[in-house]
mmCIF file with all atom_site columns, C-alpha atoms in Angstrom:
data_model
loop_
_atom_site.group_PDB
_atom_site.id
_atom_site.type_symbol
_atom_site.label_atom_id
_atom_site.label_alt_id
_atom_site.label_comp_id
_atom_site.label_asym_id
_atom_site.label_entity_id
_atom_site.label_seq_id
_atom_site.pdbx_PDB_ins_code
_atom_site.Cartn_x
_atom_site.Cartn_y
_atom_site.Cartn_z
_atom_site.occupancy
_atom_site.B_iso_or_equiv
_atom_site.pdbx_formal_charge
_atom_site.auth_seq_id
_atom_site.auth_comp_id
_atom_site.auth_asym_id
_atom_site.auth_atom_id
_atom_site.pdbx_PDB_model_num
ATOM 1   C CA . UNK A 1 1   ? 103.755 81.346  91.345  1.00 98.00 ? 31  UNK A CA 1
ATOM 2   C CA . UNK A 1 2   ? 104.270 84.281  93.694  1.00 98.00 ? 32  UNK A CA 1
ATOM 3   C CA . UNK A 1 3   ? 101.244 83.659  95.416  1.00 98.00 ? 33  UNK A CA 1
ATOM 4   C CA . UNK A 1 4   ? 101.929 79.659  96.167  1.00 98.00 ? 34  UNK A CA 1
ATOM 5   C CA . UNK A 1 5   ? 105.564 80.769  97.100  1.00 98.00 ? 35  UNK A CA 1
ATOM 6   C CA . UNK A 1 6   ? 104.015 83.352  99.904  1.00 98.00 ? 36  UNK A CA 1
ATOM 7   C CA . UNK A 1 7   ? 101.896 81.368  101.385 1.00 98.00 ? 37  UNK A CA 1
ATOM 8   C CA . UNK A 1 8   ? 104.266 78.397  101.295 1.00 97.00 ? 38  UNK A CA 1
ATOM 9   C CA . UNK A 1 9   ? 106.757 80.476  103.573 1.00 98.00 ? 39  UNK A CA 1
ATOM 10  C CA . UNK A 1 10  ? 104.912 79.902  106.189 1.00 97.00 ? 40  UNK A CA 1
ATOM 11  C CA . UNK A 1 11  ? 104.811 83.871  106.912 1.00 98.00 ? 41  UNK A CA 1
ATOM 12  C CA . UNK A 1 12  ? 101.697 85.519  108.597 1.00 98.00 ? 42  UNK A CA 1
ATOM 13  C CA . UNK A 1 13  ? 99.467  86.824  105.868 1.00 98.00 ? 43  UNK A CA 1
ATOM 14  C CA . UNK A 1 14  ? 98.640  89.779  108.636 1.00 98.00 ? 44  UNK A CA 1
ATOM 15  C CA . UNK A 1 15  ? 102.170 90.475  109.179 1.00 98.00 ? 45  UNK A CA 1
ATOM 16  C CA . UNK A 1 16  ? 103.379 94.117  107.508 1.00 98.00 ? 46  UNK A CA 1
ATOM 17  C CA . UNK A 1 17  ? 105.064 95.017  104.889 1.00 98.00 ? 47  UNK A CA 1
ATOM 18  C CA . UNK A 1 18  ? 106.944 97.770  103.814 1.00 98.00 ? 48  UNK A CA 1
ATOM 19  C CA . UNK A 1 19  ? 107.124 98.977  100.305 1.00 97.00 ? 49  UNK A CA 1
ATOM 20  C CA . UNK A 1 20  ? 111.098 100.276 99.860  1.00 96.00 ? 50  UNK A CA 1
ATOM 21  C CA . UNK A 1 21  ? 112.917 101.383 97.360  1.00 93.00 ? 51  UNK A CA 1
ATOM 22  C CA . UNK A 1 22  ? 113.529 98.796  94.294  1.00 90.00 ? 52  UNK A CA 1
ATOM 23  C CA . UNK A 1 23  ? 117.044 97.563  94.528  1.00 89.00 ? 53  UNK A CA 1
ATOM 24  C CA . UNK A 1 24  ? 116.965 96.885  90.731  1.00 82.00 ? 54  UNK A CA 1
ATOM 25  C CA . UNK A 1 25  ? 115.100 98.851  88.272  1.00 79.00 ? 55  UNK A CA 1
ATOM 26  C CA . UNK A 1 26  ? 111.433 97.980  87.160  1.00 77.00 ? 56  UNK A CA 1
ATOM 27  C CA . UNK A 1 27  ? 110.479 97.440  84.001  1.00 71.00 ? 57  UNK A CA 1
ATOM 28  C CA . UNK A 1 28  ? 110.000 100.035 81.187  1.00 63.00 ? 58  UNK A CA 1
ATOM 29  C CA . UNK A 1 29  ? 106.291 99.563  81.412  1.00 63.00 ? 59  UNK A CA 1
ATOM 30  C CA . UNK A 1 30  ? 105.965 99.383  85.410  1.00 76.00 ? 60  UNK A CA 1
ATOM 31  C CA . UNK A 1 31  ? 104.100 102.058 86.802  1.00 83.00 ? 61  UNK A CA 1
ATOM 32  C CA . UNK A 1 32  ? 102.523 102.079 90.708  1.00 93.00 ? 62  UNK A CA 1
ATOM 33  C CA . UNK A 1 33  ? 100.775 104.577 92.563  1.00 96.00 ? 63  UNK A CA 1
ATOM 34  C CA . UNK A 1 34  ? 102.413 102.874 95.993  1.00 97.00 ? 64  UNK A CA 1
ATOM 35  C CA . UNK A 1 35  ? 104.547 105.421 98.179  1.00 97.00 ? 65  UNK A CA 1
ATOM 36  C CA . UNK A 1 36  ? 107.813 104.455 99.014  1.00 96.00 ? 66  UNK A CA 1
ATOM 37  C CA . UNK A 1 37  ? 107.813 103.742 102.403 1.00 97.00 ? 67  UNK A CA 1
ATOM 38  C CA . UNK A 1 38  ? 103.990 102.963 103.075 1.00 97.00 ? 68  UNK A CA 1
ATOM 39  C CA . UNK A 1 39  ? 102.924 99.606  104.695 1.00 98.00 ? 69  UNK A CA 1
ATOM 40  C CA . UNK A 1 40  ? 100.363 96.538  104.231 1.00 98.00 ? 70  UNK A CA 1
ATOM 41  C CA . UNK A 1 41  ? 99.638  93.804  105.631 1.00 98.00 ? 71  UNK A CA 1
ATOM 42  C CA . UNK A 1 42  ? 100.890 90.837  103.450 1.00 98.00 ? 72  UNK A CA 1
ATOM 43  C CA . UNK A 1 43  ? 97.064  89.571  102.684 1.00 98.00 ? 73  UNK A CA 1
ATOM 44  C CA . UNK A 1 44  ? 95.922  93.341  100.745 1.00 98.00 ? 74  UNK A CA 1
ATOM 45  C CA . UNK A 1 45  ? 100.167 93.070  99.288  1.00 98.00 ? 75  UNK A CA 1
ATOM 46  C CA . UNK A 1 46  ? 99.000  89.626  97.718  1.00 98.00 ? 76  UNK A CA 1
ATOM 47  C CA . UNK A 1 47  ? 95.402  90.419  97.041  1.00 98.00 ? 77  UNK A CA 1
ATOM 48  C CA . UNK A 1 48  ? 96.760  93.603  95.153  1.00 98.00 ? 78  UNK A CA 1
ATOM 49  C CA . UNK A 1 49  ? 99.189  91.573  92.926  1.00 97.00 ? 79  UNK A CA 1
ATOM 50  C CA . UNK A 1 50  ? 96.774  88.747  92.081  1.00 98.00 ? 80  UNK A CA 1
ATOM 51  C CA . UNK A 1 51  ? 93.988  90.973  91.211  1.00 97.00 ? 81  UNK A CA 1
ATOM 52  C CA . UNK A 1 52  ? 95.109  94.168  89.957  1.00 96.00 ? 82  UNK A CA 1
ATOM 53  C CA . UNK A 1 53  ? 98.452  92.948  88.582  1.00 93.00 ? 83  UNK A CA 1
ATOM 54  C CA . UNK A 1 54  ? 100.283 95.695  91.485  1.00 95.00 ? 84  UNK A CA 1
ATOM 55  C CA . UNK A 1 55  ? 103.975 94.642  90.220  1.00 94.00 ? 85  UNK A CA 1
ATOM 56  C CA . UNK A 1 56  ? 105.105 97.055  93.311  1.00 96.00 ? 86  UNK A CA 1
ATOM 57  C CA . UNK A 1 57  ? 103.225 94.742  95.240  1.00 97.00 ? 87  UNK A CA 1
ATOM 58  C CA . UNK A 1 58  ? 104.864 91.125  93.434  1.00 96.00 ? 88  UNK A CA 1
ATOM 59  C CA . UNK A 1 59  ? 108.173 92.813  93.853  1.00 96.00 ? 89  UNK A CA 1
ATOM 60  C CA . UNK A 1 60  ? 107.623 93.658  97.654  1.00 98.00 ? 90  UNK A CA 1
ATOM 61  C CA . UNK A 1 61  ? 106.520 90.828  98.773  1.00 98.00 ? 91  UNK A CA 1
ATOM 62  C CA . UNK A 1 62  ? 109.575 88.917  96.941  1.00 98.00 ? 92  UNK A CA 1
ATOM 63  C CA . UNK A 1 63  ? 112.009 91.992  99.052  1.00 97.00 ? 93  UNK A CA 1
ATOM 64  C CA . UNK A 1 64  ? 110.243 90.509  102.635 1.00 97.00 ? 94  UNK A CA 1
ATOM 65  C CA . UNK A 1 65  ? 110.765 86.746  102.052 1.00 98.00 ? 95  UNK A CA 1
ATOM 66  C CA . UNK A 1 66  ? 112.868 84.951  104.336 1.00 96.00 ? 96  UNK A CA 1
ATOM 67  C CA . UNK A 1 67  ? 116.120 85.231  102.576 1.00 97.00 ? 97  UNK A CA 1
ATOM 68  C CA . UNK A 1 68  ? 115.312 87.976  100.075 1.00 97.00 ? 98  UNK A CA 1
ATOM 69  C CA . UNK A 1 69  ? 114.727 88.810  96.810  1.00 97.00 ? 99  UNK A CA 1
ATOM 70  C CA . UNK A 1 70  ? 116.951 86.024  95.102  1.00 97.00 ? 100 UNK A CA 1
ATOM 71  C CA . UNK A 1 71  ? 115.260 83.401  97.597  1.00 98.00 ? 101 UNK A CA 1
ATOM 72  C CA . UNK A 1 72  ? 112.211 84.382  96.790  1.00 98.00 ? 102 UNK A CA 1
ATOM 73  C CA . UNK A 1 73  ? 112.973 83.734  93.077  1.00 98.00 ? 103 UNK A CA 1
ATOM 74  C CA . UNK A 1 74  ? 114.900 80.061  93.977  1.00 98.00 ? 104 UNK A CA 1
ATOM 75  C CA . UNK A 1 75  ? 111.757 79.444  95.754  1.00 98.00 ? 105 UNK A CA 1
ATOM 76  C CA . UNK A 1 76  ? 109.661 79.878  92.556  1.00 98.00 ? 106 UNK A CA 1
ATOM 77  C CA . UNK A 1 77  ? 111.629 78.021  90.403  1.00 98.00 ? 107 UNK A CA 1
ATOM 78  C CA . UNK A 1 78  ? 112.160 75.249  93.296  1.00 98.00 ? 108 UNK A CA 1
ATOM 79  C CA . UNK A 1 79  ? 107.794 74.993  93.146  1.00 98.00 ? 109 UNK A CA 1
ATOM 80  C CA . UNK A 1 80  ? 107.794 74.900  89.220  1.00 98.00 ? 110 UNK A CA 1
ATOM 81  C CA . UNK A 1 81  ? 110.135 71.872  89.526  1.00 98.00 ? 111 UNK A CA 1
ATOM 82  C CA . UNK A 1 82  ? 108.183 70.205  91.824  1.00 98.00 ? 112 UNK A CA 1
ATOM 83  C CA . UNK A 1 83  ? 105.197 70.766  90.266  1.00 98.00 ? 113 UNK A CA 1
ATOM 84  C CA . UNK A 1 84  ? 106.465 69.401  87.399  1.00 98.00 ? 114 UNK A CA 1
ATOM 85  C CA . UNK A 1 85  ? 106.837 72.541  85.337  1.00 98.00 ? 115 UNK A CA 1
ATOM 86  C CA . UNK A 1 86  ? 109.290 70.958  83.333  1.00 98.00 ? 116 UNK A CA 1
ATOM 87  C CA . UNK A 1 87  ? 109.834 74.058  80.576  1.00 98.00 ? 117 UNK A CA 1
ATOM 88  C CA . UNK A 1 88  ? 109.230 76.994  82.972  1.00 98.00 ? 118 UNK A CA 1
ATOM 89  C CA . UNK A 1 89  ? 112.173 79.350  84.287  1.00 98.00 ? 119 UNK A CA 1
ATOM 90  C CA . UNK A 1 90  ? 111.049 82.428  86.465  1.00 97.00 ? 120 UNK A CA 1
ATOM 91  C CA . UNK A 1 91  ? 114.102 85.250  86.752  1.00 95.00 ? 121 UNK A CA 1
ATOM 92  C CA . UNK A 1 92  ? 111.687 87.987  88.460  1.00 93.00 ? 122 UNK A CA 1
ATOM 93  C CA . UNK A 1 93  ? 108.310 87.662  91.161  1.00 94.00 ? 123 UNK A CA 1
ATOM 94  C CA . UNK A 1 94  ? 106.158 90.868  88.914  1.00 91.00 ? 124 UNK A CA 1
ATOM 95  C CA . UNK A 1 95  ? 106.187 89.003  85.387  1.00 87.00 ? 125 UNK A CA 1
ATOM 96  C CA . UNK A 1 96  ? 107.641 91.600  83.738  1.00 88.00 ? 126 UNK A CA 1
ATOM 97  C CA . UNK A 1 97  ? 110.912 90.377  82.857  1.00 90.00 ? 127 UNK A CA 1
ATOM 98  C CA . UNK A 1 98  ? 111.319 88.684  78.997  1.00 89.00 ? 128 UNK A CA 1
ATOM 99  C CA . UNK A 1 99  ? 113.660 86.101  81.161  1.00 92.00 ? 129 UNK A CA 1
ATOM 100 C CA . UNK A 1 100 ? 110.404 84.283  82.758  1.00 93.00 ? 130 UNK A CA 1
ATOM 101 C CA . UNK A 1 101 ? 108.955 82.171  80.153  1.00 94.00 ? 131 UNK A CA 1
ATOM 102 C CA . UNK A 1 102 ? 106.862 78.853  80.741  1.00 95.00 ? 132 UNK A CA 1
ATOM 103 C CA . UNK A 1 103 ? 104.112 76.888  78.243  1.00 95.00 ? 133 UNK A CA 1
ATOM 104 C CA . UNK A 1 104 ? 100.315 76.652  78.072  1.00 95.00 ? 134 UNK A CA 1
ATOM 105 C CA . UNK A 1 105 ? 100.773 73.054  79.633  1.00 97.00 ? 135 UNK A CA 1
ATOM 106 C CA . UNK A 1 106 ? 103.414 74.557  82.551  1.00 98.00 ? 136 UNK A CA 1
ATOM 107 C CA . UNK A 1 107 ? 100.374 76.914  83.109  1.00 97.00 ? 137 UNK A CA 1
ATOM 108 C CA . UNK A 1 108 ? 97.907  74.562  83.826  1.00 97.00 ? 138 UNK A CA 1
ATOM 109 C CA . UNK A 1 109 ? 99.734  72.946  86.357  1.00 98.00 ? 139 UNK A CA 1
ATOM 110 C CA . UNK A 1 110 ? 100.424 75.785  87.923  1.00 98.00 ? 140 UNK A CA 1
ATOM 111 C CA . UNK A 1 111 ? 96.550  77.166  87.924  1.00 98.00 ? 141 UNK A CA 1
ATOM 112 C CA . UNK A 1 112 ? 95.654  73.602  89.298  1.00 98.00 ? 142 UNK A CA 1
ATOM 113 C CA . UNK A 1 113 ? 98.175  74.124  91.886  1.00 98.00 ? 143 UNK A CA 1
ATOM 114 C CA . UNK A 1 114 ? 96.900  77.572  92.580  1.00 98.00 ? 144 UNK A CA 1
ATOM 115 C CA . UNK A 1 115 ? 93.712  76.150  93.237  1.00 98.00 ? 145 UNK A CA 1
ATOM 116 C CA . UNK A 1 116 ? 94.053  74.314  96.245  1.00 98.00 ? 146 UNK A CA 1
ATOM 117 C CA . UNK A 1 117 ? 94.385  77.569  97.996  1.00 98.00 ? 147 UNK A CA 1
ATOM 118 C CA . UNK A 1 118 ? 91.399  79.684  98.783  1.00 98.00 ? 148 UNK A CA 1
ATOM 119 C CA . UNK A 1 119 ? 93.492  82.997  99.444  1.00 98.00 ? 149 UNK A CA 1
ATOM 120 C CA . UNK A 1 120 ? 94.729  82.592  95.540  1.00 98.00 ? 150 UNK A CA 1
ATOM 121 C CA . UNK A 1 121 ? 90.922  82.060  94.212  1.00 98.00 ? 151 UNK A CA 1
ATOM 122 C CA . UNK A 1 122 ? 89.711  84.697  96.325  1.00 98.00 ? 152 UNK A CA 1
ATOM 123 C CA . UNK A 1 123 ? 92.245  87.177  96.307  1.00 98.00 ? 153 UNK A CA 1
ATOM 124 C CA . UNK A 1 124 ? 92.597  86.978  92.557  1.00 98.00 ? 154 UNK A CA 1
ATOM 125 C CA . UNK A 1 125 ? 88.991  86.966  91.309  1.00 98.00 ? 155 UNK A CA 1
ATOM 126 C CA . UNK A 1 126 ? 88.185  90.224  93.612  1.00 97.00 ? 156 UNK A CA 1
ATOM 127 C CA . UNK A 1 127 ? 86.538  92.503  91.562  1.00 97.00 ? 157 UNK A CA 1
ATOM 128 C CA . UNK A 1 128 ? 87.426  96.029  93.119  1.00 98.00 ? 158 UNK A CA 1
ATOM 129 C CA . UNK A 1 129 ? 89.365  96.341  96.794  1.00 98.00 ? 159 UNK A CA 1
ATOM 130 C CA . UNK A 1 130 ? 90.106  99.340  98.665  1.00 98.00 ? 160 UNK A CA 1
ATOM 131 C CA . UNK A 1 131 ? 93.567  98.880  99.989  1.00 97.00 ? 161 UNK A CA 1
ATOM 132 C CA . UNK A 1 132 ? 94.826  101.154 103.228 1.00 97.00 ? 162 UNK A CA 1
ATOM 133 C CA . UNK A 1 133 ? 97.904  101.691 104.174 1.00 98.00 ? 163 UNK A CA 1
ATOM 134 C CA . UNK A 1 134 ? 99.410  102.858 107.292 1.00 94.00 ? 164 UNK A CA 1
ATOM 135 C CA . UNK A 1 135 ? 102.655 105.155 107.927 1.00 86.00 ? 165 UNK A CA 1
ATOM 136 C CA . UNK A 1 136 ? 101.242 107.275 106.117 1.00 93.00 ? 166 UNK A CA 1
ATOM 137 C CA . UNK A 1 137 ? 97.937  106.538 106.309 1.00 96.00 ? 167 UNK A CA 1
ATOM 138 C CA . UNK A 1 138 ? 96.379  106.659 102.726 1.00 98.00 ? 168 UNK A CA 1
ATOM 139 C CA . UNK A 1 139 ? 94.028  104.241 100.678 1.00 98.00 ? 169 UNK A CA 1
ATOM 140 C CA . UNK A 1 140 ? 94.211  103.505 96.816  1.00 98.00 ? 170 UNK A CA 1
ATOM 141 C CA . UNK A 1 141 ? 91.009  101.848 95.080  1.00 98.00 ? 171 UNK A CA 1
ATOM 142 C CA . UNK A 1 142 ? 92.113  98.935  92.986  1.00 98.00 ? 172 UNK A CA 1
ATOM 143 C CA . UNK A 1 143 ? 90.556  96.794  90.357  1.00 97.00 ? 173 UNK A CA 1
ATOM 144 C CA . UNK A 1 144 ? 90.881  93.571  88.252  1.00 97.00 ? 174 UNK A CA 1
ATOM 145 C CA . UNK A 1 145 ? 92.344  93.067  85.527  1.00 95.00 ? 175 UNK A CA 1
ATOM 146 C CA . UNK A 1 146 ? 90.305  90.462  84.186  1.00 97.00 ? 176 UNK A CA 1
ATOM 147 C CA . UNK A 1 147 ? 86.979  92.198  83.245  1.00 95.00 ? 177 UNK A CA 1
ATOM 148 C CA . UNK A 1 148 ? 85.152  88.864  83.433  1.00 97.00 ? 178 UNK A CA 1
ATOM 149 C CA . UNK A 1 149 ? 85.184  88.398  87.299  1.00 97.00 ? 179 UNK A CA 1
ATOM 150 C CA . UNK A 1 150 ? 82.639  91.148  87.403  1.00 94.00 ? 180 UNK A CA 1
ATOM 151 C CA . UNK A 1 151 ? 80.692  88.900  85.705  1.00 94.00 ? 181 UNK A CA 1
ATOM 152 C CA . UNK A 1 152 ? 78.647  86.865  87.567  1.00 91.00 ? 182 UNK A CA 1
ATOM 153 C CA . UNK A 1 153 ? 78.004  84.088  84.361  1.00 94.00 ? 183 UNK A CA 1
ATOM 154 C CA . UNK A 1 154 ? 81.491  83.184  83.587  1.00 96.00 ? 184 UNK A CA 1
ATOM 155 C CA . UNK A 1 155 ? 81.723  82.035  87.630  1.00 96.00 ? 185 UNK A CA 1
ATOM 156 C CA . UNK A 1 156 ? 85.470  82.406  87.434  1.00 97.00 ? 186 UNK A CA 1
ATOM 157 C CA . UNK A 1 157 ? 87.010  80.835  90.495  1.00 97.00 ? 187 UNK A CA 1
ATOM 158 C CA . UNK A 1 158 ? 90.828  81.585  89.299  1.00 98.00 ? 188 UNK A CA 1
ATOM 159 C CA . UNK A 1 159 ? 92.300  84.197  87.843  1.00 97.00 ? 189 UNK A CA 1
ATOM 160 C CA . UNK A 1 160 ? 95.693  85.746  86.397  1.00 96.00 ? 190 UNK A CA 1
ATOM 161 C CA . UNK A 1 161 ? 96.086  88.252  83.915  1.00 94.00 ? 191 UNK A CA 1
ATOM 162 C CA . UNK A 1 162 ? 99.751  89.675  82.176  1.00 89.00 ? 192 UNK A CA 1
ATOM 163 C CA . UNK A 1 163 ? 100.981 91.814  80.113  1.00 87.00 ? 193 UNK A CA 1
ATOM 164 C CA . UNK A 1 164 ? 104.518 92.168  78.153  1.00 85.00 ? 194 UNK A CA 1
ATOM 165 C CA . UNK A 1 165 ? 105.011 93.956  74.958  1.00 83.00 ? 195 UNK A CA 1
ATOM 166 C CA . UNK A 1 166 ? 107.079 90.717  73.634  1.00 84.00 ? 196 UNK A CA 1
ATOM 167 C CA . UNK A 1 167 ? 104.406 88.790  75.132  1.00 85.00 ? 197 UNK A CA 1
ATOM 168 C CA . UNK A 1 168 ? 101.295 90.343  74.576  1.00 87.00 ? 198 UNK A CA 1
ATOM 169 C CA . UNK A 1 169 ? 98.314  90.212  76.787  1.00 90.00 ? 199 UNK A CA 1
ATOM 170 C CA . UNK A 1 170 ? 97.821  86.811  78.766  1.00 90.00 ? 200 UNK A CA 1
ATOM 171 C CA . UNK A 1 171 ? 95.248  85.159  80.850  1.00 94.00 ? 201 UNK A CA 1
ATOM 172 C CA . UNK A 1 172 ? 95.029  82.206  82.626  1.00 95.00 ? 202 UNK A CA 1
ATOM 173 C CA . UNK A 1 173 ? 91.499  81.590  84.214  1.00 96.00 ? 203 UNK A CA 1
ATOM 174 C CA . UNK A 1 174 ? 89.395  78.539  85.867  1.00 97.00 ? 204 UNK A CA 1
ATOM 175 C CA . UNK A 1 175 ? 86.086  79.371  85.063  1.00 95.00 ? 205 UNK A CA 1
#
């Protein structure tokens, strides 16, 4: 849902973003190797997020929506109504909040959704991506999540991977 809101805003997927400081804490289990202060371009934020599961990433690109961090979330609950996603409530862009909670069904309208956008397919069935950063100027190697999109067989077009202690691991995948 983070993705579809992003590129629903209409904002330039070359634009740059800035990773600040989190105005609310991240979750026990959150854990990035971003620097405070480095910048992106939105594409490699988003790639990084679908593919790797880069929460710093989720939660920055939520920060640089038009209207913030809480518009960002209206936004994704505003799509899951629309799209029908009738038992779905999202309180958080990374995932990693107990508060977002959907169903298998909710899911599958979501992936079919997802699907209509090439960025989403490609961006989260990337197998490895070198991201680079600028002020300061660093890289960071990243990889997916999802061990089968390094396989050529499965021919996964769609991909999403989670993971919540209360929630265990999660997947949804068009393969």
């Amino acid at each position: 849902m983070t993705a579809l809101v992003v590129l629903d805003s209409g904002e330039p997927l070359d634009g740059w973003l800035t990773f600040n400081k989190r105005h609310t804490p991240a979750a026990a289990n959150a854990y990035s190797r971003i620097r405070i202060d480095s910048e992106m371009r939105r594409s490699a934020v988003l790639r990084i997020a679908l593919m790797s599961s880069e929460n710093f990433a989720a939660y920055t690109l939520a920060r640089s929506h038009p209207g913030g961090f809480d518009a960002f979330v209206e936004a994704m609950n505003a799509k899951a109504r629309k799209l029908g996603m009738t038992r779905t409530q999202f309180v958080d862009p990374t995932g990693l909040s107990v508060g977002n909670v959907s169903t298998a069904a909710d899911l599958v309208k979501l992936a079919k959704a997802a699907l209509r956008h090439p960025e989403i397919r490609e961006y989260s069935t990337t197998g490895y991506y070198r991201a680079w950063f600028r002020s300061p100027r660093y890289s960071l190697s990243f990889g997916n999540t999802n061990a089968l999109v390094h396989r050529d067989s499965w021919g996964v077009t769609l991909s999403k991977t989670g993971y919540l202690s209360d929630a265990g691991r999660c997947l949804v995948m068009v393969s």
